[in-house]
mmCIF file of C-alpha atoms in Angstrom:
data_model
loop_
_atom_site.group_PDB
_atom_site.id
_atom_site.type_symbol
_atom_site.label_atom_id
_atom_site.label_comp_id
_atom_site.label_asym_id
_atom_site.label_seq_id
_atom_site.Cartn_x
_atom_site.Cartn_y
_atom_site.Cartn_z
ATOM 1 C CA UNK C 1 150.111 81.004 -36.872
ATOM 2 C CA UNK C 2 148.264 82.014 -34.024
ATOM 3 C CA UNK C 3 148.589 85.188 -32.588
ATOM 4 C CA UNK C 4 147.764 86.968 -29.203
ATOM 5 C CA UNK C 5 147.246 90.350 -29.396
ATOM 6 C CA UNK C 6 148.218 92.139 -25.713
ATOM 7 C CA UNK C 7 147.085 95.814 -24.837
ATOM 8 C CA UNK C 8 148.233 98.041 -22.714
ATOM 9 C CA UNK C 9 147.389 100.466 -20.691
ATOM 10 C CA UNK C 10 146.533 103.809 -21.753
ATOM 11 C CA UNK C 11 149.429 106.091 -20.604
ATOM 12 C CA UNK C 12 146.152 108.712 -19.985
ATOM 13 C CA UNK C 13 144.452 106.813 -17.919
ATOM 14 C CA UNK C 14 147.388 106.024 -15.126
ATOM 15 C CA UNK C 15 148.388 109.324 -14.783
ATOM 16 C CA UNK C 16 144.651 110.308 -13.277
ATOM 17 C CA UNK C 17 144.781 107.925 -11.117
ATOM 18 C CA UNK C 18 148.221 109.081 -9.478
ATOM 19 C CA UNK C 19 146.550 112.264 -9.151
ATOM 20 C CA UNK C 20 143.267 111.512 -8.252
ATOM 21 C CA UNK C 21 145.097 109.467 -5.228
ATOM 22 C CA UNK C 22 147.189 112.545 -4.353
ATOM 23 C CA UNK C 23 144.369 114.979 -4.132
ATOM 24 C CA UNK C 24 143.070 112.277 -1.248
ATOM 25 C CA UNK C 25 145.669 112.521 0.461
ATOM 26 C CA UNK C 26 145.959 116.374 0.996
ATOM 27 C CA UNK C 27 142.095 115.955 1.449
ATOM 28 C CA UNK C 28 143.049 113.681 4.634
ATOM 29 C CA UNK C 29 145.890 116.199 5.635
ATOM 30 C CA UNK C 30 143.437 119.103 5.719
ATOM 31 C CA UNK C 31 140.886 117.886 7.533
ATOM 32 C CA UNK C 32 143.124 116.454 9.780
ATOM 33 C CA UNK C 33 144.732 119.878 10.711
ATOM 34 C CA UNK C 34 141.605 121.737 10.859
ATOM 35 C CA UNK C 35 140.613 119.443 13.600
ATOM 36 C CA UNK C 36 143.739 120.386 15.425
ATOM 37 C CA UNK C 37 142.888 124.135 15.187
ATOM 38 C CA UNK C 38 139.253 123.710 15.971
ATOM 39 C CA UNK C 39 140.669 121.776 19.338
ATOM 40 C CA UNK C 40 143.150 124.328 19.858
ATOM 41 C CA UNK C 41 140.904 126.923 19.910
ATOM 42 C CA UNK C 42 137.544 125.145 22.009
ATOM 43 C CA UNK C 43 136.552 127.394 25.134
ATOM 44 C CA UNK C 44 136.635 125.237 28.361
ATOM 45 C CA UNK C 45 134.091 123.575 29.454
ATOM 46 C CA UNK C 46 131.274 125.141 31.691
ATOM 47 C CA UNK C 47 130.890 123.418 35.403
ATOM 48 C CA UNK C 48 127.324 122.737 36.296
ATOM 49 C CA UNK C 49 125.450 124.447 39.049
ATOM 50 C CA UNK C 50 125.973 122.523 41.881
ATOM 51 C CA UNK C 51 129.278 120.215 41.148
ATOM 52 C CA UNK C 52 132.553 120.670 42.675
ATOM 53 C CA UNK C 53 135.600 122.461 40.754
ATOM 54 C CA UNK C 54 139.288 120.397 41.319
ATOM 55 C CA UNK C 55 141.271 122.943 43.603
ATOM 56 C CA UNK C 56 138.699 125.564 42.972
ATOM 57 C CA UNK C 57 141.061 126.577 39.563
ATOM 58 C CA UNK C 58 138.852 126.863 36.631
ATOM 59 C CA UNK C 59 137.514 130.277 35.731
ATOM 60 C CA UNK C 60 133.991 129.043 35.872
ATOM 61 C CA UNK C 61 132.138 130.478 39.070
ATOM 62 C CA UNK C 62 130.903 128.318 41.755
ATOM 63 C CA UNK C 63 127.625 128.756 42.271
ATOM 64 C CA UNK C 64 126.472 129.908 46.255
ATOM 65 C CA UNK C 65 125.689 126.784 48.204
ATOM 66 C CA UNK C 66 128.658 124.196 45.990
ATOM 67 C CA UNK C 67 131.951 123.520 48.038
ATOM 68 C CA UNK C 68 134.798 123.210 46.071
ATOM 69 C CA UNK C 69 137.352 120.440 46.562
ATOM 70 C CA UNK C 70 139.533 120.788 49.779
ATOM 71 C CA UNK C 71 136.730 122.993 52.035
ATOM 72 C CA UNK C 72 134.607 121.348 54.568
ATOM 73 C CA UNK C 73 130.656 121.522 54.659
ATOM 74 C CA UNK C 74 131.437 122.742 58.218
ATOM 75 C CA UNK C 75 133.115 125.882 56.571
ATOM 76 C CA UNK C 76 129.661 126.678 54.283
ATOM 77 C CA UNK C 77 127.974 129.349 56.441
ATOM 78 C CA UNK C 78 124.210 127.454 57.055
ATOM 79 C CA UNK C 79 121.220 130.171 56.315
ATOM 80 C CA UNK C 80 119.177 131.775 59.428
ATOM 81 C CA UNK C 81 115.697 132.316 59.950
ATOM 82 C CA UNK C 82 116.348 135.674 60.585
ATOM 83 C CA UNK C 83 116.547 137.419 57.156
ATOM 84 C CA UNK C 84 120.049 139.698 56.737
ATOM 85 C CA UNK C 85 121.455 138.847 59.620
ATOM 86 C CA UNK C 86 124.544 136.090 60.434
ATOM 87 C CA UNK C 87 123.522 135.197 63.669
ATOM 88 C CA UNK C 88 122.322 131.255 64.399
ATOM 89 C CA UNK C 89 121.550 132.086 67.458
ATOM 90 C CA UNK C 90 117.914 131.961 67.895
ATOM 91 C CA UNK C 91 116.113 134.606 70.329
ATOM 92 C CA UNK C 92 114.978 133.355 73.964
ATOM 93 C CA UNK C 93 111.226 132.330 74.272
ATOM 94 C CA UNK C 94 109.031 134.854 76.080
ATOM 95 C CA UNK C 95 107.989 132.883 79.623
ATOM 96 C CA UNK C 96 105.579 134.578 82.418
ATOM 97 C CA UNK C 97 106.149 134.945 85.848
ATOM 98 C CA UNK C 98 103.898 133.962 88.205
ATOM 99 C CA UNK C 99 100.844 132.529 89.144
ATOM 100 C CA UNK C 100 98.719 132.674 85.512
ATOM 101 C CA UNK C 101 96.290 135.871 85.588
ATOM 102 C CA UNK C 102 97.005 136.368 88.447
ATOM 103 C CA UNK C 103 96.716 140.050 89.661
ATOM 104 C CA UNK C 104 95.272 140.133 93.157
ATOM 105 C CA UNK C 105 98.417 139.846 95.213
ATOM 106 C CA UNK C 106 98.789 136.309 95.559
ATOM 107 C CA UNK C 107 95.208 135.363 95.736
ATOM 108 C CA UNK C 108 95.296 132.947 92.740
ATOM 109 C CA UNK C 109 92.471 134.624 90.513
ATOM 110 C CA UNK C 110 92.276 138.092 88.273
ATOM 111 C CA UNK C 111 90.609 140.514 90.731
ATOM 112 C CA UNK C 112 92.045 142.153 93.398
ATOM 113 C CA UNK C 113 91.373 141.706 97.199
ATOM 114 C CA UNK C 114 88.743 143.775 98.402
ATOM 115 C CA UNK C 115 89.635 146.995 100.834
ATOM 116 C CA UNK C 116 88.039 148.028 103.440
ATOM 117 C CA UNK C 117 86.166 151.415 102.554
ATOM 118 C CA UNK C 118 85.245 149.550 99.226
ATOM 119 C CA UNK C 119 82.518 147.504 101.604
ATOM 120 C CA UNK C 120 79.437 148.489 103.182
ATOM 121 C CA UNK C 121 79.118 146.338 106.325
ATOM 122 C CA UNK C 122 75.974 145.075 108.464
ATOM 123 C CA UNK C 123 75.431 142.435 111.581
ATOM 124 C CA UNK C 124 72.085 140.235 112.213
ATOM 125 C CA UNK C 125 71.967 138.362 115.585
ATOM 126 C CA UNK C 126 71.229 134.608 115.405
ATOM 127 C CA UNK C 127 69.981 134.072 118.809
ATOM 128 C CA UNK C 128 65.823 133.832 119.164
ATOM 129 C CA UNK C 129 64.828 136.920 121.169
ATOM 130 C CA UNK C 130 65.614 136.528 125.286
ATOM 131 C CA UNK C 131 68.697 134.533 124.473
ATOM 132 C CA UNK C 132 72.369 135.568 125.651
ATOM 133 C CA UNK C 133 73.290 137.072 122.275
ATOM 134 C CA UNK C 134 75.908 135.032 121.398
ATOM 135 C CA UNK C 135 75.992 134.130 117.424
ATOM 136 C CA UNK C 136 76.202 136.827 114.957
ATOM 137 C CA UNK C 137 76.069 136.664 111.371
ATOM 138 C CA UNK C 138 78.485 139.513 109.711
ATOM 139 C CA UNK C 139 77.909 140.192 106.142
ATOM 140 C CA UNK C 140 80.240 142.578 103.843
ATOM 141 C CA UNK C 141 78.856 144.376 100.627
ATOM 142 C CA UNK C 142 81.153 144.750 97.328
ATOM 143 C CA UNK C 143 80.024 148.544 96.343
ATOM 144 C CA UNK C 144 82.248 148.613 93.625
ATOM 145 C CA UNK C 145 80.970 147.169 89.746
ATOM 146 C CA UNK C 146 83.773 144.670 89.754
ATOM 147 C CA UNK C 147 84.441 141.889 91.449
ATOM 148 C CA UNK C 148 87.054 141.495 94.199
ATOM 149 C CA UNK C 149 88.342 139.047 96.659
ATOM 150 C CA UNK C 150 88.065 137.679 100.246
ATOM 151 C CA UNK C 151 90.726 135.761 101.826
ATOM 152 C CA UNK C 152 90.575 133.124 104.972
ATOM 153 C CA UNK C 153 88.613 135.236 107.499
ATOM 154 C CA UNK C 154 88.534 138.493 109.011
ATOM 155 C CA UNK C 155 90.459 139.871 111.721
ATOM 156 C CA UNK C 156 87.860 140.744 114.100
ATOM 157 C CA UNK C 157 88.409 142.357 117.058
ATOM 158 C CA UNK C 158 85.271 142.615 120.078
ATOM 159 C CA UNK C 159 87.293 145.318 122.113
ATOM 160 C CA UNK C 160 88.004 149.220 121.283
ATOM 161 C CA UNK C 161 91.193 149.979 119.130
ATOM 162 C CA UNK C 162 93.703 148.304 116.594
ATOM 163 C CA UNK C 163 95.916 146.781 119.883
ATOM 164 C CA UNK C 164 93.120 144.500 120.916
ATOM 165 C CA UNK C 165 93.170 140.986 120.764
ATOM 166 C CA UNK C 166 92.126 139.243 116.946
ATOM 167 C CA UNK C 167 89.440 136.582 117.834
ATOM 168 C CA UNK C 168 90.440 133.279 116.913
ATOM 169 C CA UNK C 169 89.945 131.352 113.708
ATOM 170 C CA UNK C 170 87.262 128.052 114.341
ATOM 171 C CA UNK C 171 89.334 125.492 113.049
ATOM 172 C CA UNK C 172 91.285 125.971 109.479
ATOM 173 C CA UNK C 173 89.986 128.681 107.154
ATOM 174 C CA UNK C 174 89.519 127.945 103.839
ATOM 175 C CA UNK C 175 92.222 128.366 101.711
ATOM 176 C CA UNK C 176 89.941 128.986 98.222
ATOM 177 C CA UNK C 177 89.307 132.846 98.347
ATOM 178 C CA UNK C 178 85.660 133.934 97.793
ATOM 179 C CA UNK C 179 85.283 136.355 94.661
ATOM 180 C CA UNK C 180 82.683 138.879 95.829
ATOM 181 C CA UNK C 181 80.803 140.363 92.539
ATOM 182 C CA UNK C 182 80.227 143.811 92.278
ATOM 183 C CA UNK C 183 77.334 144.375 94.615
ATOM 184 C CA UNK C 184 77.781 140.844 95.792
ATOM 185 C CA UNK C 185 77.947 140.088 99.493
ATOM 186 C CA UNK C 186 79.647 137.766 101.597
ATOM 187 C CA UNK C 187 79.488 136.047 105.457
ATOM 188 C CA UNK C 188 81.409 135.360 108.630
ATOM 189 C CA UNK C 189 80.022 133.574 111.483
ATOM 190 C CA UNK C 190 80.919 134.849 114.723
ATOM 191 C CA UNK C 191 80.364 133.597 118.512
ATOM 192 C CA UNK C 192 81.441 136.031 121.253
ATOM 193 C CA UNK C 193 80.699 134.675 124.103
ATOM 194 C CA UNK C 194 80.691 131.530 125.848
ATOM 195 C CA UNK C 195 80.306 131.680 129.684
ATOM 196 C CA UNK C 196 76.277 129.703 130.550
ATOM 197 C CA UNK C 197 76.449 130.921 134.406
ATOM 198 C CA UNK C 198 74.677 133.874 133.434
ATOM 199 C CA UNK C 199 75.698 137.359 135.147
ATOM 200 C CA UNK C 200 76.727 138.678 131.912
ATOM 201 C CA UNK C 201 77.545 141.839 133.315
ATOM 202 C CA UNK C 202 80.382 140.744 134.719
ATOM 203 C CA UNK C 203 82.330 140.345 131.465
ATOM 204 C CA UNK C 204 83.572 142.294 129.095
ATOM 205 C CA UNK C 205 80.963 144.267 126.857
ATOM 206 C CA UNK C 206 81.791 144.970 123.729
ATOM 207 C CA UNK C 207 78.846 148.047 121.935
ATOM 208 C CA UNK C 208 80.802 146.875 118.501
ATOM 209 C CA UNK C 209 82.937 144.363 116.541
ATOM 210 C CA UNK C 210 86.251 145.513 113.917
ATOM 211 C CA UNK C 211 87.586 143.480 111.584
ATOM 212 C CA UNK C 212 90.281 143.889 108.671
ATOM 213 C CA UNK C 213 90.855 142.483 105.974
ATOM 214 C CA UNK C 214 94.247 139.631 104.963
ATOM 215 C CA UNK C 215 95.399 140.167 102.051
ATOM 216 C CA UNK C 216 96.581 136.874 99.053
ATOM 217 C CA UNK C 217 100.007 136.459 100.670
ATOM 218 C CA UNK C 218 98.196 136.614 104.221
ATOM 219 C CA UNK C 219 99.246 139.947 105.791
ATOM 220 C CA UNK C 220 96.790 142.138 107.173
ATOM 221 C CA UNK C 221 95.585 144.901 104.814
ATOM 222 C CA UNK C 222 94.978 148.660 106.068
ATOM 223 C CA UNK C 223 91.591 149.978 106.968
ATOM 224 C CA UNK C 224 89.452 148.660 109.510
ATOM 225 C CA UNK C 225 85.664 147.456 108.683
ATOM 226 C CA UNK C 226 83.409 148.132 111.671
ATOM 227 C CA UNK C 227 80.098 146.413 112.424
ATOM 228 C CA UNK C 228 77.436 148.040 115.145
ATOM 229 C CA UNK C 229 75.622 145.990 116.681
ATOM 230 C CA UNK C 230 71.729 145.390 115.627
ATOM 231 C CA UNK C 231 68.716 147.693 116.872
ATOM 232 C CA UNK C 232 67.594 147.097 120.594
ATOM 233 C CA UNK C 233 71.175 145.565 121.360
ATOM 234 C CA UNK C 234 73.388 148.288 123.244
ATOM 235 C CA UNK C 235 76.504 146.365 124.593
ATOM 236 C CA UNK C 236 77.324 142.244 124.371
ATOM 237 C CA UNK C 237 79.568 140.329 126.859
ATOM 238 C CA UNK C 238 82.468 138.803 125.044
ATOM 239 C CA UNK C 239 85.196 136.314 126.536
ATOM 240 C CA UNK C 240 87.891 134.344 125.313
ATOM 241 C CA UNK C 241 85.578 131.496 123.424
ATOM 242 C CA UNK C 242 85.108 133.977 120.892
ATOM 243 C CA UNK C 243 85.834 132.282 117.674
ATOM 244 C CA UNK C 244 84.927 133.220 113.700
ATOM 245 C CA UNK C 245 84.211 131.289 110.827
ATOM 246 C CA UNK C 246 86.225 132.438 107.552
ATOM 247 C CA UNK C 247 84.914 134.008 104.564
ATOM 248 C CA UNK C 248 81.683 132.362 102.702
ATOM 249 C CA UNK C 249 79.324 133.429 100.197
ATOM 250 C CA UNK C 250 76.348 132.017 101.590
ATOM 251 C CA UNK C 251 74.875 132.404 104.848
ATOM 252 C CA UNK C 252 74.474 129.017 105.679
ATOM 253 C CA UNK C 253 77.902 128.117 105.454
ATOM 254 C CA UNK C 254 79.168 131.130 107.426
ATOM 255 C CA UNK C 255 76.870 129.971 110.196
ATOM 256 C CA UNK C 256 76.450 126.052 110.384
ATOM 257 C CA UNK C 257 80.103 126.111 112.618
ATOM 258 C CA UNK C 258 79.451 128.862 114.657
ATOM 259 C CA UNK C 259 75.724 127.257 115.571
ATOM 260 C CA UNK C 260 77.734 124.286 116.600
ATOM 261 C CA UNK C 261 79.089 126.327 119.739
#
């Protein structure tokens, strides 16, 4: 008769394996739990430099310069050149008054005008020897080391005292001043007289001319230049077609008008 022999289990041998499976179990319940703790007790999380906190409510600082959620960029104060102060507004620009380097009274350079007892003065007659002295050449000397300035032309006067009449400009002076260097010298033309009848002696005689000075702005300065006449001349008729050139630095172009007359 055949026979099957069955075997079982070893009693042994199932009872470690209930407990081998039980100690997994409250190996997964541990670890479980400490990960619970470990959340539990995680510090919160840093914000970066530079990102926004919601409602500004974490305990992490903001850093300077970050707006937090709800305030404007309009509300962030914006830096200023000007170092510990608060103030945007920036100072005014410096701006000059005035004519550039200009310090001559309204002459439109650097020097001042000339005065009157800063000049020597002399006169040279133009007319050839047995002439009616007529054309004179007036010349002014800068005695001072630094330059100065001439405006337009002199106020000359052919009769005795301030209250006499100023002999006309010939035509329009020029309006560029001449800069007299120190020592320099500069020339007026001037024609007293124009009467060709002869009988000078019958007009006024003048034994010497004054002149002042005009200033930038073109009012007369103070102080009176005074020209006597040349050797072997004692008086000269003048009349009322006395006219003067304006200011030049050379001769020649104090005296080409005034030959014209």
């Amino acid at each position: 008769m055949n026979s099957k022999t069955v075997r079982l289990g070893s009693p042994r041998r199932g009872l470690r394996s209930v407990a081998l499976g039980a100690a997994v179990v409250a190996a997964l319940l541990t670890t479980t739990a400490c990960q619970g703790d470990d959340q539990a007790a995680a510090p919160p999380t840093a914000v970066p430099s530079g990102s926004a906190s919601a409602g500004g409510s974490t305990s992490s600082a903001v850093p300077s310069g970050s707006a937090s959620a709800g305030e404007s960029a309009s509300e962030i104060a914006a830096p200023t050149g000007d170092s510990g102060t608060g103030s945007s507004t920036s100072s005014p620009t410096a701006t000059g008054s005035g004519d550039s380097g200009e310090t001559g009274g309204g002459n439109g350079t650097e020097y001042a005008d000339c005065e009157a007892d800063g000049l020597t003065t002399a006169v040279e007659l133009q007319d050839e020897r047995g002439e009616t002295p007529r054309h004179f050449l007036l010349t002014v000397t800068n005695k001072a080391k630094t330059p100065c300035v001439l405006n337009e032309a002199p106020q000359v006067r052919l009769k005795a005292g301030n209250d006499a009449p100023i002999v006309q400009t010939l035509g329009e002076p020029d309006s560029e001043p001449v800069v007299v260097e120190g020592g320099g010298k500069a020339y007026a033309g001037l024609y007293v007289f124009g009467n060709d009848e002869g009988g000078e002696a019958e007009y006024d005689q003048s034994d010497r001319f004054t002149a002042t000075l005009v200033a930038g702005e073109g009012t007369e300065l103070s102080g009176t230049l005074t020209f006597d006449l040349p050797d072997g001349l004692d008086t000269v008729s003048v009349d009322d077609a006395a006219r003067v050139n304006g200011w030049a630095g050379t001769e020649g172009l104090a005296m080409r008008p005034i030959t014209q007359l």
